[in-house]
Coordinates of C-alpha atoms and ligand atoms in Angstrom, one line a residue:
M1 CA -71.2 -108.5 61.6
P2 CA -70.5 -108.6 57.9
H3 CA -67.1 -110.3 58.0
H4 CA -67.4 -111.1 54.5
A5 CA -67.9 -107.4 53.6
P6 CA -65.2 -105.6 55.5
L7 CA -64.8 -102.5 53.0
M8 CA -68.6 -102.0 53.3
G9 CA -68.7 -102.4 56.9
T10 CA -65.8 -99.9 57.6
I11 CA -67.5 -97.3 55.3
V12 CA -70.8 -97.6 56.6
A13 CA -69.7 -97.8 60.2
G14 CA -67.3 -94.8 59.7
F15 CA -69.9 -92.6 58.2
V16 CA -72.9 -93.8 60.8
V17 CA -70.7 -93.2 63.9
A18 CA -69.2 -90.2 62.6
F19 CA -72.6 -88.7 61.7
L20 CA -73.7 -89.6 65.4
M21 CA -70.7 -88.3 67.1
G22 CA -70.4 -85.0 64.8
A23 CA -74.0 -84.3 65.8
L24 CA -73.3 -84.6 69.5
A25 CA -70.2 -82.5 68.8
H26 CA -72.5 -79.8 67.1
K27 CA -74.7 -79.9 70.0
L28 CA -71.7 -79.5 72.7
R29 CA -70.5 -76.6 70.5
V30 CA -67.2 -78.2 70.1
S31 CA -65.3 -79.0 66.7
P32 CA -66.9 -81.7 64.7
V33 CA -63.3 -82.9 64.2
A34 CA -63.4 -83.9 67.8
G35 CA -66.7 -86.0 67.0
Y36 CA -65.2 -87.8 64.2
L37 CA -62.0 -88.8 66.3
L38 CA -64.1 -90.2 68.9
A39 CA -66.2 -92.2 66.5
G40 CA -62.9 -93.7 65.3
V41 CA -62.0 -94.9 68.9
I42 CA -65.6 -96.3 69.3
V43 CA -65.3 -98.3 65.9
G44 CA -61.4 -99.0 66.8
P45 CA -60.0 -102.0 68.2
F46 CA -59.4 -100.6 71.7
T47 CA -63.1 -100.4 72.6
P48 CA -65.3 -103.1 72.8
G49 CA -68.0 -103.8 70.2
F50 CA -67.8 -103.6 66.2
V51 CA -64.3 -103.2 65.0
A52 CA -64.1 -101.6 61.7
D53 CA -60.8 -102.8 59.5
I54 CA -57.9 -100.7 60.3
A55 CA -55.7 -101.3 57.1
L56 CA -59.0 -100.5 54.9
A57 CA -59.9 -97.5 57.0
N58 CA -56.0 -96.3 56.3
E59 CA -56.4 -96.8 52.8
L60 CA -59.9 -94.9 52.8
A61 CA -58.1 -92.1 54.7
E62 CA -55.4 -91.7 52.2
L63 CA -58.1 -90.8 49.7
G64 CA -59.1 -88.1 52.0
V65 CA -55.6 -86.8 52.6
M66 CA -55.3 -86.6 48.7
L67 CA -58.7 -84.7 48.4
L68 CA -57.9 -82.4 51.2
M69 CA -54.3 -81.5 49.8
F70 CA -55.7 -81.1 46.4
G71 CA -58.2 -78.6 48.1
V72 CA -55.4 -76.8 49.8
G73 CA -53.4 -76.7 46.3
L74 CA -56.5 -75.4 44.6
H75 CA -56.7 -72.4 47.0
F76 CA -53.4 -71.8 47.3
S77 CA -52.9 -68.2 46.2
L78 CA -49.4 -67.0 46.2
R79 CA -50.6 -63.3 46.3
D80 CA -52.1 -63.8 49.5
L81 CA -49.1 -65.7 50.8
L82 CA -46.8 -62.9 49.8
S83 CA -48.6 -60.1 51.3
V84 CA -48.3 -61.7 54.7
K85 CA -44.8 -63.2 53.8
N86 CA -42.9 -61.0 56.3
I87 CA -44.6 -62.2 59.4
A88 CA -45.5 -65.7 58.2
V89 CA -42.3 -67.0 56.9
P90 CA -40.2 -66.2 60.0
G91 CA -43.0 -66.7 62.3
A92 CA -43.8 -70.2 60.9
V93 CA -40.0 -71.4 60.7
I94 CA -39.2 -70.1 64.4
Q95 CA -42.4 -71.9 65.9
I96 CA -41.5 -75.0 64.0
A97 CA -38.1 -74.8 65.5
V98 CA -39.4 -74.0 69.0
A99 CA -42.0 -76.8 68.9
T100 CA -39.8 -79.4 67.4
A101 CA -37.0 -78.5 70.2
L102 CA -39.6 -78.8 72.8
G103 CA -40.6 -82.0 71.6
L104 CA -37.3 -83.5 71.0
G105 CA -36.6 -82.5 74.9
L106 CA -39.6 -84.5 75.9
A107 CA -38.7 -87.4 73.5
L108 CA -34.9 -87.4 75.0
Y109 CA -36.5 -87.2 78.6
L110 CA -38.4 -90.3 77.8
G111 CA -35.5 -92.1 76.3
W112 CA -36.1 -92.3 72.6
S113 CA -33.5 -91.8 69.7
V114 CA -32.9 -88.1 68.4
A115 CA -34.5 -89.1 64.9
A116 CA -37.8 -90.2 66.9
G117 CA -37.5 -86.9 69.0
L118 CA -37.1 -84.9 65.7
V119 CA -40.4 -86.5 64.1
F120 CA -42.2 -86.2 67.3
G121 CA -41.4 -82.6 67.5
L122 CA -42.2 -81.8 63.8
A123 CA -45.1 -83.4 64.3
L124 CA -46.5 -81.3 67.2
S125 CA -45.5 -78.2 65.3
V126 CA -47.7 -78.2 62.6
A127 CA -51.5 -77.0 63.0
S128 CA -54.5 -78.4 61.2
T129 CA -55.8 -76.8 58.2
V130 CA -59.4 -78.1 58.7
V131 CA -59.5 -77.0 62.4
L132 CA -57.6 -73.4 61.8
L133 CA -60.1 -72.7 58.9
R134 CA -63.2 -74.0 60.9
A135 CA -62.3 -71.7 64.0
L136 CA -61.8 -68.5 61.8
Q137 CA -64.6 -69.1 59.8
A138 CA -66.9 -69.7 62.7
R139 CA -65.6 -65.9 64.1
N140 CA -65.7 -64.5 60.6
L141 CA -61.8 -63.7 60.8
V142 CA -60.8 -65.4 57.5
E143 CA -60.6 -62.2 55.9
T144 CA -59.3 -59.8 58.6
D145 CA -55.6 -59.0 58.9
R146 CA -54.9 -61.6 61.6
G147 CA -56.8 -64.3 59.8
R148 CA -54.8 -63.7 56.8
I149 CA -51.7 -63.8 58.8
A150 CA -52.9 -67.0 60.7
V151 CA -53.7 -68.7 57.1
G152 CA -50.3 -67.8 55.7
W153 CA -48.6 -68.9 58.6
L154 CA -50.4 -72.2 58.3
I155 CA -49.3 -72.3 54.6
V156 CA -45.6 -71.9 55.3
E157 CA -46.1 -74.9 57.9
D158 CA -47.8 -76.8 55.1
L159 CA -45.0 -76.3 52.8
A160 CA -42.4 -77.2 55.5
M161 CA -44.1 -80.3 56.1
I162 CA -44.3 -81.5 52.6
L163 CA -40.6 -81.0 52.6
A164 CA -40.2 -82.9 55.6
L165 CA -42.1 -85.7 54.3
V166 CA -40.0 -85.8 51.3
L167 CA -36.9 -85.6 53.2
L168 CA -37.8 -88.3 56.1
P169 CA -37.4 -91.3 54.0
A170 CA -33.8 -90.0 53.2
M171 CA -33.1 -88.9 56.6
A172 CA -34.4 -92.4 57.8
G173 CA -31.7 -94.1 55.5
M174 CA -29.2 -92.1 57.2
F175 CA -30.1 -93.2 60.6
E176 CA -30.6 -96.6 59.9
G177 CA -26.8 -96.7 58.4
E178 CA -25.9 -95.4 62.0
P179 CA -24.4 -98.1 64.2
G180 CA -23.1 -95.6 66.6
E181 CA -23.1 -91.7 66.0
G182 CA -21.3 -90.8 63.3
A183 CA -23.8 -91.7 60.3
S184 CA -22.5 -92.4 57.0
G185 CA -22.4 -89.1 55.3
S186 CA -22.1 -90.3 51.5
G187 CA -25.1 -92.7 52.2
L188 CA -27.2 -89.3 53.3
L189 CA -25.8 -87.6 50.3
T190 CA -27.0 -90.2 48.0
A191 CA -30.4 -90.6 49.4
L192 CA -30.8 -86.7 49.4
A193 CA -29.4 -86.2 46.1
L194 CA -32.0 -89.1 45.0
T195 CA -34.7 -87.2 46.5
V196 CA -34.1 -84.2 45.2
L197 CA -33.7 -85.5 41.7
K198 CA -36.8 -87.3 41.9
V199 CA -38.7 -84.2 43.4
G200 CA -37.1 -82.0 40.7
G201 CA -38.4 -84.7 38.1
F202 CA -41.8 -84.4 39.4
L203 CA -41.8 -80.5 39.5
A204 CA -40.4 -80.3 36.0
F205 CA -42.9 -82.8 34.6
M206 CA -46.0 -80.9 36.5
L207 CA -45.0 -77.4 35.4
I208 CA -43.7 -78.3 32.1
V209 CA -46.1 -81.2 30.6
A210 CA -49.1 -81.3 33.4
R211 CA -49.4 -77.6 33.5
R212 CA -50.4 -77.9 29.7
V213 CA -52.4 -81.1 29.5
I214 CA -54.6 -81.1 32.7
P215 CA -56.2 -77.7 32.0
A216 CA -56.6 -78.6 28.4
A217 CA -58.3 -81.9 29.3
L218 CA -60.3 -80.3 31.6
H219 CA -61.5 -77.7 29.2
W220 CA -62.3 -79.9 26.9
T221 CA -64.1 -82.2 29.3
A222 CA -66.2 -78.9 30.4
H223 CA -67.0 -78.3 26.8
T224 CA -68.8 -81.5 26.4
G225 CA -71.5 -80.2 28.8
S226 CA -71.8 -83.5 30.6
R227 CA -71.4 -82.7 34.6
E228 CA -70.5 -86.2 35.2
L229 CA -67.7 -86.4 33.0
F230 CA -66.5 -83.1 34.4
R231 CA -66.7 -84.6 38.0
L232 CA -65.0 -87.4 36.9
A233 CA -62.1 -85.5 35.1
V234 CA -61.7 -83.6 38.6
L235 CA -61.4 -86.6 40.2
S236 CA -59.3 -88.4 38.0
I237 CA -56.7 -85.4 37.9
A238 CA -56.7 -85.3 42.0
L239 CA -56.4 -88.9 42.8
G240 CA -54.6 -89.8 39.2
V241 CA -51.6 -87.4 39.7
A242 CA -51.5 -88.1 43.5
L243 CA -51.2 -92.0 42.7
G244 CA -49.1 -91.3 39.8
A245 CA -46.7 -89.2 41.5
A246 CA -46.3 -91.7 44.2
Y247 CA -45.5 -94.7 41.9
V248 CA -43.5 -93.0 39.2
F249 CA -41.6 -90.3 41.3
D250 CA -41.7 -91.7 44.8
V251 CA -43.0 -88.4 46.3
S252 CA -45.9 -88.5 48.8
F253 CA -49.5 -88.7 47.7
A254 CA -50.0 -85.4 49.7
L255 CA -47.6 -83.6 47.6
G256 CA -49.0 -85.0 44.2
A257 CA -52.5 -83.9 45.1
F258 CA -51.1 -80.5 46.1
F259 CA -49.6 -79.8 42.9
A260 CA -52.6 -81.2 40.8
G261 CA -54.6 -78.7 43.0
M262 CA -52.3 -75.8 42.3
I263 CA -52.0 -76.3 38.6
L264 CA -56.0 -76.4 38.5
G265 CA -56.2 -73.3 40.9
E266 CA -54.7 -71.2 38.1
T267 CA -57.3 -71.9 35.7
Q268 CA -60.9 -70.4 35.4
L269 CA -62.3 -73.8 36.0
S270 CA -60.9 -74.0 39.4
R271 CA -64.3 -72.7 41.3
R272 CA -66.4 -75.5 39.6
A273 CA -63.4 -78.1 40.0
A274 CA -63.5 -77.2 44.0
E275 CA -67.3 -77.3 44.0
E276 CA -67.4 -80.7 42.5
T277 CA -64.8 -82.3 44.8
L278 CA -66.2 -80.7 47.9
P279 CA -68.7 -83.2 49.2
L280 CA -66.5 -86.1 48.3
R281 CA -63.5 -84.5 50.3
D282 CA -65.5 -83.7 53.3
A283 CA -66.9 -87.5 53.1
F284 CA -63.4 -88.7 52.9
A285 CA -61.9 -86.2 55.4
V286 CA -64.4 -87.2 57.9
L287 CA -63.2 -91.0 57.3
F288 CA -59.7 -89.6 57.5
F289 CA -60.5 -88.5 61.0
V290 CA -62.3 -91.7 61.7
S291 CA -59.3 -93.6 60.9
V292 CA -56.8 -91.8 62.9
G293 CA -59.3 -91.9 66.2
M294 CA -59.2 -95.8 65.2
L295 CA -55.5 -96.1 66.0
F296 CA -55.6 -94.2 69.1
D297 CA -55.5 -96.6 72.3
P298 CA -57.2 -94.9 75.2
S299 CA -54.9 -96.6 77.8
V300 CA -52.3 -94.4 77.0
M301 CA -53.9 -92.0 79.1
V302 CA -54.1 -94.2 82.1
E303 CA -50.5 -95.7 81.5
Q304 CA -48.5 -92.4 80.5
P305 CA -50.5 -89.5 82.2
G306 CA -47.2 -87.4 82.6
P307 CA -46.1 -87.5 78.8
V308 CA -49.6 -87.0 77.7
V309 CA -50.0 -83.9 79.6
A310 CA -46.6 -82.6 78.3
T311 CA -47.5 -83.5 74.8
V312 CA -50.8 -81.3 75.3
A313 CA -49.0 -78.7 77.0
I314 CA -46.2 -78.6 74.3
I315 CA -49.0 -78.0 71.7
V316 CA -51.5 -75.8 73.5
I317 CA -49.0 -73.7 75.8
G318 CA -45.7 -73.8 74.2
K319 CA -46.6 -73.3 70.7
S320 CA -49.2 -70.6 71.6
L321 CA -46.4 -68.6 73.6
A322 CA -43.9 -68.8 70.7
A323 CA -46.6 -67.6 68.3
Y324 CA -47.6 -65.0 70.5
G325 CA -43.9 -63.9 71.3
I326 CA -43.0 -63.7 67.4
V327 CA -45.8 -61.9 66.7
R328 CA -45.4 -59.3 69.2
A329 CA -41.7 -59.1 68.5
F330 CA -42.6 -58.0 65.0
G331 CA -44.5 -55.2 66.1
H332 CA -48.2 -56.6 65.6
D333 CA -50.8 -55.6 68.5
N334 CA -51.9 -58.0 71.2
N335 CA -54.9 -58.9 69.3
I336 CA -53.4 -60.2 66.4
A337 CA -50.9 -62.1 68.4
L338 CA -53.4 -63.8 70.6
T339 CA -55.6 -64.8 67.6
V340 CA -52.6 -66.3 65.7
A341 CA -51.5 -68.0 68.9
G342 CA -55.1 -69.0 69.5
S343 CA -55.6 -70.5 66.2
L344 CA -52.4 -72.4 65.9
A345 CA -52.5 -74.0 69.3
Q346 CA -53.6 -77.6 67.9
I347 CA -52.4 -80.1 65.6
G348 CA -54.3 -82.2 62.9
E349 CA -53.7 -84.2 59.6
F350 CA -50.0 -83.5 59.0
S351 CA -49.1 -84.5 62.2
F352 CA -50.9 -88.0 61.5
I353 CA -49.3 -88.1 58.1
L354 CA -45.9 -87.6 59.6
A355 CA -46.4 -89.7 62.8
G356 CA -47.6 -92.6 60.1
L357 CA -44.6 -92.1 58.1
G358 CA -41.9 -92.1 61.1
M359 CA -43.7 -95.5 62.2
Q360 CA -43.5 -96.9 59.0
L361 CA -39.6 -96.1 58.5
G362 CA -39.3 -97.3 62.1
I363 CA -38.2 -94.2 63.4
L364 CA -41.1 -93.4 65.8
P365 CA -42.0 -95.8 68.5
P366 CA -45.8 -96.5 69.1
E367 CA -45.7 -94.6 72.2
G368 CA -44.7 -91.5 70.0
R369 CA -47.8 -92.1 67.7
D370 CA -50.2 -92.6 70.8
L371 CA -48.9 -89.4 72.4
I372 CA -49.6 -87.3 69.0
L373 CA -52.8 -88.8 68.5
A374 CA -53.6 -88.0 72.3
G375 CA -52.3 -84.3 71.8
A376 CA -54.2 -83.8 68.7
I377 CA -57.6 -85.2 70.4
F378 CA -57.2 -82.8 73.3
S379 CA -55.7 -79.9 71.5
I380 CA -58.7 -80.1 68.7
L381 CA -61.3 -80.4 71.8
F382 CA -59.7 -77.4 73.8
N383 CA -59.2 -75.0 70.8
P384 CA -62.7 -73.7 70.5
L385 CA -62.2 -73.2 74.4
I386 CA -58.9 -71.5 74.1
F387 CA -60.3 -69.2 71.2
T388 CA -63.0 -67.8 73.7
L389 CA -60.6 -67.5 76.7
V390 CA -58.1 -65.9 74.7
A391 CA -61.2 -63.4 73.4
G392 CA -61.9 -62.8 77.0
R393 CA -58.3 -62.1 78.2
L394 CA -58.1 -59.3 75.5
G395 CA -59.4 -56.8 78.1
E396 CA -58.6 -53.3 77.5
V397 CA -57.5 -53.6 73.9
K398 CA -60.7 -55.4 73.0
R399 CA -62.9 -52.9 75.0
R400 CA -61.6 -50.1 73.1
E401 CA -61.7 -51.9 69.9
E402 CA -65.2 -52.9 70.6
A403 CA -66.1 -49.0 71.4
D404 CA -64.5 -48.0 67.9
A405 CA -66.4 -50.9 66.1
R406 CA -69.7 -49.8 67.8
E407 CA -69.0 -46.1 66.6
R408 CA -68.1 -47.3 63.2
E409 CA -71.3 -49.5 63.1
D410 CA -73.5 -46.6 64.4
A411 CA -72.2 -44.4 61.7
R412 CA -72.7 -47.3 59.2
Q413 CA -76.4 -48.0 60.6
R414 CA -77.3 -44.3 60.3
E415 CA -76.1 -44.3 56.7
R416 CA -77.6 -47.5 56.1
R417 CA -81.3 -46.9 56.9
E418 CA -83.7 -48.4 54.4
H419 CA -80.9 -50.1 52.4
V420 CA -81.3 -52.9 50.0
I421 CA -79.6 -56.4 51.2
L422 CA -78.5 -58.7 48.3
V423 CA -77.5 -62.3 49.0
G424 CA -75.1 -63.6 46.5
H425 CA -72.9 -61.9 44.0
G426 CA -72.9 -64.7 41.3
R427 CA -74.5 -64.8 37.9
V428 CA -77.8 -63.3 39.2
G429 CA -76.7 -61.1 41.9
R430 CA -74.3 -59.4 39.9
L431 CA -76.7 -58.1 37.2
I432 CA -79.0 -57.4 40.3
A433 CA -76.3 -55.0 41.9
E434 CA -75.5 -53.4 38.5
G435 CA -79.1 -52.4 38.0
A436 CA -79.6 -51.2 41.6
A437 CA -76.3 -48.9 41.2
H438 CA -78.2 -47.3 38.4
R439 CA -81.0 -46.6 40.6
G440 CA -79.0 -45.0 43.4
R441 CA -80.0 -47.2 46.2
A442 CA -77.8 -48.0 49.0
L443 CA -76.7 -51.8 48.6
V444 CA -75.0 -54.2 50.9
V445 CA -74.0 -57.4 49.5
I446 CA -73.4 -60.8 51.4
E447 CA -71.2 -63.0 49.6
E448 CA -69.7 -66.2 50.9
Q449 CA -67.0 -66.8 48.1
V450 CA -63.9 -64.7 48.8
D451 CA -62.9 -64.4 45.2
F452 CA -66.7 -63.1 44.4
A453 CA -66.7 -60.8 47.3
R454 CA -63.6 -59.1 46.2
A455 CA -65.1 -58.7 42.7
A456 CA -68.1 -57.0 44.3
E457 CA -65.6 -54.7 46.1
A458 CA -63.5 -53.9 43.2
A459 CA -66.9 -52.8 41.6
G460 CA -67.3 -50.3 44.4
R461 CA -69.8 -52.2 46.4
E462 CA -70.2 -52.6 50.3
V463 CA -69.5 -56.3 50.8
V464 CA -70.1 -58.4 54.0
I465 CA -68.1 -61.7 53.6
G466 CA -69.8 -64.7 55.0
N467 CA -72.6 -66.9 54.9
A468 CA -75.9 -65.4 54.9
T469 CA -77.5 -68.3 56.9
N470 CA -75.7 -67.2 59.9
P471 CA -77.8 -64.3 61.8
H472 CA -74.5 -62.4 62.8
V473 CA -73.8 -62.0 59.3
L474 CA -77.1 -60.7 58.3
D475 CA -76.7 -58.4 61.5
E476 CA -73.7 -57.2 60.1
A477 CA -75.3 -56.4 56.8
G478 CA -77.7 -54.1 58.9
I479 CA -80.9 -56.5 58.3
Q480 CA -82.7 -54.7 61.1
Q481 CA -82.6 -51.3 59.2
A482 CA -83.0 -52.7 55.7
S483 CA -86.0 -52.3 53.5
K484 CA -85.4 -55.1 51.0
L485 CA -83.7 -58.5 51.3
I486 CA -82.8 -60.0 48.1
I487 CA -81.8 -63.4 48.0
A488 CA -80.0 -64.5 44.9
I489 CA -78.8 -67.7 45.6
P490 CA -79.8 -70.8 43.4
E491 CA -80.5 -73.1 46.4
G492 CA -84.1 -72.6 47.4
F493 CA -84.0 -74.3 50.8
E494 CA -81.0 -72.3 51.9
G495 CA -82.6 -69.3 50.7
G496 CA -85.6 -70.2 53.1
A497 CA -83.1 -70.3 56.2
I498 CA -82.0 -67.2 55.3
A499 CA -85.3 -65.8 55.1
A500 CA -86.7 -67.1 58.3
H501 CA -83.7 -65.4 60.3
A502 CA -84.3 -62.3 58.4
R503 CA -87.9 -62.2 58.8
R504 CA -87.3 -62.6 62.8
L505 CA -84.7 -59.9 62.8
N506 CA -86.8 -57.5 60.9
P507 CA -90.5 -58.5 60.5
G508 CA -91.2 -55.6 58.0
V509 CA -88.5 -56.3 55.5
V510 CA -89.7 -57.2 51.8
I511 CA -88.1 -60.5 50.8
F512 CA -87.3 -61.6 47.6
A513 CA -85.9 -65.3 46.5
R514 CA -85.0 -67.7 43.9
A515 CA -86.2 -71.0 43.5
H516 CA -85.7 -73.8 40.8
S517 CA -88.7 -76.0 41.6
D518 CA -92.0 -76.0 42.6
E519 CA -91.4 -77.6 46.0
E520 CA -88.9 -74.7 46.6
V521 CA -91.6 -71.9 45.6
D522 CA -94.0 -73.7 48.0
Y523 CA -91.5 -73.6 51.0
L524 CA -90.5 -70.2 50.4
Q525 CA -93.9 -68.9 50.0
R526 CA -95.0 -70.7 53.3
L527 CA -91.8 -69.1 55.2
G528 CA -93.3 -65.6 54.2
V529 CA -91.3 -64.8 51.4
D530 CA -92.8 -61.8 49.7
H531 CA -91.6 -62.3 45.8
V532 CA -90.6 -65.7 44.9
I533 CA -88.9 -65.9 41.3
M534 CA -88.7 -69.1 39.7
G535 CA -85.8 -69.3 37.2
E536 CA -87.1 -72.0 35.0
R537 CA -90.7 -70.2 34.8
E538 CA -88.9 -66.9 33.8
I539 CA -86.7 -68.4 30.9
A540 CA -89.9 -70.3 29.7
R541 CA -91.6 -67.0 29.7
A542 CA -88.9 -65.0 27.7
I543 CA -88.7 -67.8 25.2
L544 CA -92.4 -67.9 24.8
G545 CA -92.5 -64.1 24.2
L546 CA -89.7 -64.1 21.9
A547 CA -91.1 -67.1 19.8
A548 CA -94.5 -65.0 19.6
T549 CA -92.9 -62.1 18.1
S550 CA -90.0 -63.1 16.1
R551 CA -90.6 -63.9 12.4
P552 CA -88.5 -66.1 10.0
A553 CA -86.1 -64.2 8.0
A554 CA -87.7 -63.2 4.6
Ligands
AMP601 P1 -75.3 -67.7 40.9 O1 -76.2 -68.8 41.0 O2 -74.3 -67.6 40.0 O3 -76.0 -66.5 40.8 O4 -74.4 -67.5 42.3 C1 -74.9 -67.5 43.6 C2 -73.9 -66.9 44.6 O5 -74.4 -66.8 45.8 C3 -72.5 -67.5 44.4 O6 -71.6 -66.7 44.2 C4 -72.3 -68.2 45.9 O7 -71.1 -68.0 46.4 C5 -73.3 -67.2 46.6 N1 -73.8 -68.0 47.9 C6 -74.5 -69.1 47.7 N2 -75.0 -69.4 49.1 C7 -74.7 -68.2 49.9 C8 -75.2 -67.7 51.3 N3 -75.7 -68.8 52.1 N4 -74.7 -66.6 51.7 C9 -73.8 -65.8 50.8 N5 -73.6 -66.2 49.6 C10 -74.0 -67.3 49.2

């Protein structure tokens, strides 16, 4: 065991075991997050065999949290949030109150302090962004009304947690100051005022200085044309602001990164920034889950089975019932209520951050963290199951909806005979769509990026939002009736996967695809793509043509 290289050992073991467990989770059709948590337990100190360095794993995990929050900030759209605020804001607030009360009840029953109970309850009240978005994406629900409500609800929860993270240290000061009941009110006030001042200073700095400097710096970097520099700039902004915020203004990494993301989200370069951080974010998010798993002591399940079951019940049953009741009380139908309840019946990253801070401040007993971890692991594990169960219970409503949907689908299919499916509405796809519109062909666009899909819709096109490598998405676009499939995405090998599914579903369809290398051309041709267009060859051809005909100015 490389004891002399603990950092390397931790990173490598984290990735390798997470990959193996993630692959297993994929096979078993449970959330990969469950696999990563389990990987953490395996490399953790409570199971035999290799033990990774917990302190290092935690530090790496912090990087994951920063990048995750940076991503949340990038995608944070005030408009989306405002469109569902009437249900998301009261819903999230009431649900947080209910879950916190239930957690507090359990904590008091276990003999913990009120402060511990509050931290515990808050940690149980907030759902994981990663788990929720994956659940909605897997079922193509992100862009539906219920999906939007669930996401808006989650954003409100996230904001409430950011507030909680900021206020917790001040509150801890208050609870520390208390010998008996009556806490020193002035102590809390000072701490609170100081926190508000620091956060205010941070916000002012971000909105006045950073909001001008950061986008300008990024623009300048983009214009150097160096992709490497651009990537470095995005990372420096995300991580630099997060760390700087913590050192200078004493606010959490999470809040700093969130604001850095939000400021970049307003700029034109936000999409590229998101793409550049994606691989690193995914990698470190995995290490985040691994490090959480490492802290988990499985013996808690044997020693305290009752509290574990109660914690899981609060998350899975208590929270869902509360969410369901709230959504129904606001006059939404059963279907929406069940989706929202199902998607929020889990806890994740924020709970761990909160638990970690609670422990650091000496508020939360270690059992509290173990219970939260157990609750997270089980609720994440059960989440896909709950979704399926909920979907099965929809009964009458669902059947009626399905009949309606079938009818609509039939009508659409009748309309759509022999249509053209266009995958990707980016630089290439947009031009193709414009050209096809002139010819009066029926066209269905498949685009996975929501903002691009919206642009296509605004241009009057029929759009299916989703990833075309998913056969359901191809189905929704009516692949069986299509005459042509144009795969206008830059990734040749991904295009191959799309072509293979399409060929299986409709052997007669004529397929066009883009490629950028000879390997991709070969691969696509072998898969039976009828026309492979290699971008670089076409560019060269156009340049040769121009060079042959153009004459120097006289
Ligand atoms: P461009 O290279 O600018 O033509 O952009 C390609 C477009 O295709 C982007 O807007 C991507 O979001 C989109 N895209 C890439 N892969 C897929 C996929 N598998 N399914 C649907 N859309 C995709």
